[in-house]
Coordinates of C-alpha atoms in Angstrom, one line a residue:
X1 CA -75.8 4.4 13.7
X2 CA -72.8 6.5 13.2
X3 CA -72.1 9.8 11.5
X4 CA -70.4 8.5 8.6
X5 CA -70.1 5.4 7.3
X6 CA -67.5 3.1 5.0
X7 CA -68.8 1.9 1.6
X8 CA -67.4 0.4 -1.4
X9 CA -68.3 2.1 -4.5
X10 CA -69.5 -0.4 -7.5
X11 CA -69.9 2.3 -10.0
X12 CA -68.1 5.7 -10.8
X13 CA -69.7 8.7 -8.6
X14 CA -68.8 12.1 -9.8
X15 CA -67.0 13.8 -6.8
X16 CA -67.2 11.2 -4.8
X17 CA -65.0 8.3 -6.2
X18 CA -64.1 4.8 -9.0
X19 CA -65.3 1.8 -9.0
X20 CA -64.0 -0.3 -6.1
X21 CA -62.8 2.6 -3.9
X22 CA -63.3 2.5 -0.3
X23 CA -65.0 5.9 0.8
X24 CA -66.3 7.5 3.8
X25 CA -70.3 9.1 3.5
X26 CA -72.5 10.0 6.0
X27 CA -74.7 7.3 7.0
X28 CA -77.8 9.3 5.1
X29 CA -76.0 9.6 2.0
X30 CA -75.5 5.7 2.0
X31 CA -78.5 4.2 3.6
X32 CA -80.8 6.7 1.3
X33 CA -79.2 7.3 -2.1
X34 CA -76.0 5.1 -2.5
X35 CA -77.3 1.3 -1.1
X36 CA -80.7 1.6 -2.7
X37 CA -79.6 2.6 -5.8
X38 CA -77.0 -0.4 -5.5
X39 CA -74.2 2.0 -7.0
X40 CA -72.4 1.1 -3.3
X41 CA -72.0 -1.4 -0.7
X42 CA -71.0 -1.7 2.9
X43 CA -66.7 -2.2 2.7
X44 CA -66.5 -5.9 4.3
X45 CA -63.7 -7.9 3.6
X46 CA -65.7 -10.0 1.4
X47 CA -67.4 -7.5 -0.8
X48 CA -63.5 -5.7 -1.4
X49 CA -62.5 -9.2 -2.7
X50 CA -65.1 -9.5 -5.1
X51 CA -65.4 -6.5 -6.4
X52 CA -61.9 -6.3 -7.5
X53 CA -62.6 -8.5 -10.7
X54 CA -65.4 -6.1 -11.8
X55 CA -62.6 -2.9 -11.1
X56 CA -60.3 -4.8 -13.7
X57 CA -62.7 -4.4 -16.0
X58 CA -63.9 -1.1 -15.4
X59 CA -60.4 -0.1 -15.7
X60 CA -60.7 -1.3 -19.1
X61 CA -63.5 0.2 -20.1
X62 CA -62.3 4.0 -18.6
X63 CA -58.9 3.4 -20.2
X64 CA -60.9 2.8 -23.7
X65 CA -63.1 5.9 -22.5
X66 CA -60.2 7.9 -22.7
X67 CA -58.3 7.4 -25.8
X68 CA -62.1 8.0 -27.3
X69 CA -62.5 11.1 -25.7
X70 CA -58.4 12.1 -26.1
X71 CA -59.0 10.6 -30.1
X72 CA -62.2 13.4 -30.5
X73 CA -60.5 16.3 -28.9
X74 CA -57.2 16.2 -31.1
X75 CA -60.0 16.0 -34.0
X76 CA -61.2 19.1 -33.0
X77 CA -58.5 21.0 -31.9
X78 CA -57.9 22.0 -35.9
X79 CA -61.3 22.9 -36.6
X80 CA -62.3 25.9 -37.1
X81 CA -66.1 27.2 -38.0
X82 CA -67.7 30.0 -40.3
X83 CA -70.9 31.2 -40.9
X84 CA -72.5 34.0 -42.5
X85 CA -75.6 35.7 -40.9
X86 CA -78.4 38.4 -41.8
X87 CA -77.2 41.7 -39.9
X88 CA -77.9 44.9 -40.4
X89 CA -75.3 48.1 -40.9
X90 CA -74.1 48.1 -37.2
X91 CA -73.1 44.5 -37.2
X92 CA -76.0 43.3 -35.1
X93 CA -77.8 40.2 -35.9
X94 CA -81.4 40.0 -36.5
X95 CA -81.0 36.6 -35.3
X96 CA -78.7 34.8 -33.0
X97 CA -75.6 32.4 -33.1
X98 CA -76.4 29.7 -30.0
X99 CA -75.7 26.0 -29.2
X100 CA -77.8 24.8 -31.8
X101 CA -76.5 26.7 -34.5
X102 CA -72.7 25.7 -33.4
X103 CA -74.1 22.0 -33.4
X104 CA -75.1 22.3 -37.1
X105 CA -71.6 24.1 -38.0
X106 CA -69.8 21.1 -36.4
X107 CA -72.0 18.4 -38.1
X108 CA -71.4 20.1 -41.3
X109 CA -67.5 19.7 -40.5
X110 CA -68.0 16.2 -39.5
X111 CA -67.7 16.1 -36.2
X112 CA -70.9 15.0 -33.8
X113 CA -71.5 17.0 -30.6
X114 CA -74.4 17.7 -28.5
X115 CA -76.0 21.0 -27.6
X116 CA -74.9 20.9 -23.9
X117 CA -71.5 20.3 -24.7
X118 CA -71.2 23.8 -26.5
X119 CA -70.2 25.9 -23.5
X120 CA -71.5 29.9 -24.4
X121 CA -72.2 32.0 -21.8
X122 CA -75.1 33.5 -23.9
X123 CA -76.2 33.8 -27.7
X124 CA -74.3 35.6 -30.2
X125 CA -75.5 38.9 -31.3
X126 CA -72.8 40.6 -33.2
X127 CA -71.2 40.0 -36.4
X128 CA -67.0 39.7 -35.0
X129 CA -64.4 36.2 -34.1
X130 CA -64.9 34.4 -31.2
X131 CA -63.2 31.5 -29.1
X132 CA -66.1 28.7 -28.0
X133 CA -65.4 26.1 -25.5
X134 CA -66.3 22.5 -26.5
X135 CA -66.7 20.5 -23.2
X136 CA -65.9 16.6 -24.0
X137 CA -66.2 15.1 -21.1
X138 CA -65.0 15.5 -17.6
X139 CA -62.5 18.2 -17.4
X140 CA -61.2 17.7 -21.0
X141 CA -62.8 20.4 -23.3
X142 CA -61.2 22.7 -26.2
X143 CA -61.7 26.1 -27.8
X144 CA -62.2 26.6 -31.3
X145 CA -62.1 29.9 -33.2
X146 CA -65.7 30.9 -34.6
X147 CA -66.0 33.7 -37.2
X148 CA -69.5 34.9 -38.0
X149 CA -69.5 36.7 -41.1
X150 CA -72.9 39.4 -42.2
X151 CA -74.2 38.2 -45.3
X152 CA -72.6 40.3 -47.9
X153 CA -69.4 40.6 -46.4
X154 CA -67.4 43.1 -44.4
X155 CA -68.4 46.9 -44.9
X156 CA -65.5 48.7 -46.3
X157 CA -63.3 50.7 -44.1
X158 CA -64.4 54.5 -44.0
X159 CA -61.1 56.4 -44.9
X160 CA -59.0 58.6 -42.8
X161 CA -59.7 62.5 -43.2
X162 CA -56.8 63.7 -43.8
X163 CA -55.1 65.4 -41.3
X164 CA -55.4 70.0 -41.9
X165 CA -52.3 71.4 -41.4
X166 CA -51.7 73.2 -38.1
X167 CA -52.0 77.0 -39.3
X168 CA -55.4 76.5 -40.7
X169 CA -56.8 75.3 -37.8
X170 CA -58.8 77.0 -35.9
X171 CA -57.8 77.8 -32.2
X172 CA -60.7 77.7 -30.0
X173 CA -60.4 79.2 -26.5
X174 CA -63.3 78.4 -23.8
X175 CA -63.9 81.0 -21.5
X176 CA -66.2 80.9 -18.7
X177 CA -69.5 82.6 -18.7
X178 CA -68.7 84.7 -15.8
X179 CA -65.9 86.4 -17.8
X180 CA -68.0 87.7 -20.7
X181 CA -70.5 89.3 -18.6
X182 CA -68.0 91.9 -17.2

């Protein structure tokens, strides 16, 4: 048997091709994965033929796949999510913003996502804005703003001193230690 091998794909493979394209796969990759699983077949003349009818309508199906999936992003594109938190004086959270929590905000704003679609690179810790990635599917994903608030509000700004004029200040002059024992 040869290295690679021609197959017709009967399904959608991730990375590898659509329904009804004609790809080459080492003969491994076919004979142990693809043919068993029936997701592929061997590219005959025959098999191209029929298969074309079942591309038609997997065609449909993706092109109705995608004004979903085009339909939920521009719905989410506007949102934007709040939530107030315990923290204590340095804006730390005894707790933690993560997936879960994001999941609930979005349900509560009427939109229905799963946790592994929320895309953070870890859980949030500190009180501040933040920009989260929503993966939809594939490569088509959006950011939405996220502000989480400490319960109580925003601490007050600490005022400026004001500024001392420049004669009262005092000048300080730094002098090495080997100068003042002479």
């Amino acid at each position: 048997m040869s290295k690679t091998i021609e197959i017709l794909l009967r399904e959608d493979i991730p990375k590898l091709g659509n329904c009804g394209d004609v790809v080459n796969v080492a003969s491994g990759y076919a004979r142990n994965y693809l043919l068993p699983r029936r997701v592929a077949q061997l590219a005959t003349a025959e098999n191209i033929k029929m298969i074309a009818r079942r591309k038609a309508r997997f065609d449909v199906a993706r092109a109705e796949r995608l004004k979903e999936i085009e339909a939920q992003r521009e719905a989410l594109t506007g949102v934007t999510l709040h939530t107030i938190e315990k923290a204590d004086e340095g804006m730390h959270l005894y707790g933690s913003v993560n997936a879960g929590s994001i999941v609930k905000l979005l349900a509560e704003a009427g939109h229905t996502l799963e946790e592994r679609q929320v895309r953070l690179a870890s859980a949030i810790k500190v009180c501040g804005q933040y920009e989260i990635e929503l993966h939809i599917h594939g490569d088509v994903s959006v950011m939405i703003p996220l502000e989480v608030e400490p319960e109580g509000g925003w601490p007050e700004p600490e005022p400026e001193p004001e500024p001392q004029p420049e004669e009262e200040r005092e000048e300080r002059i730094y002098m090495p230690e080997e100068s003042l024992n002479e």
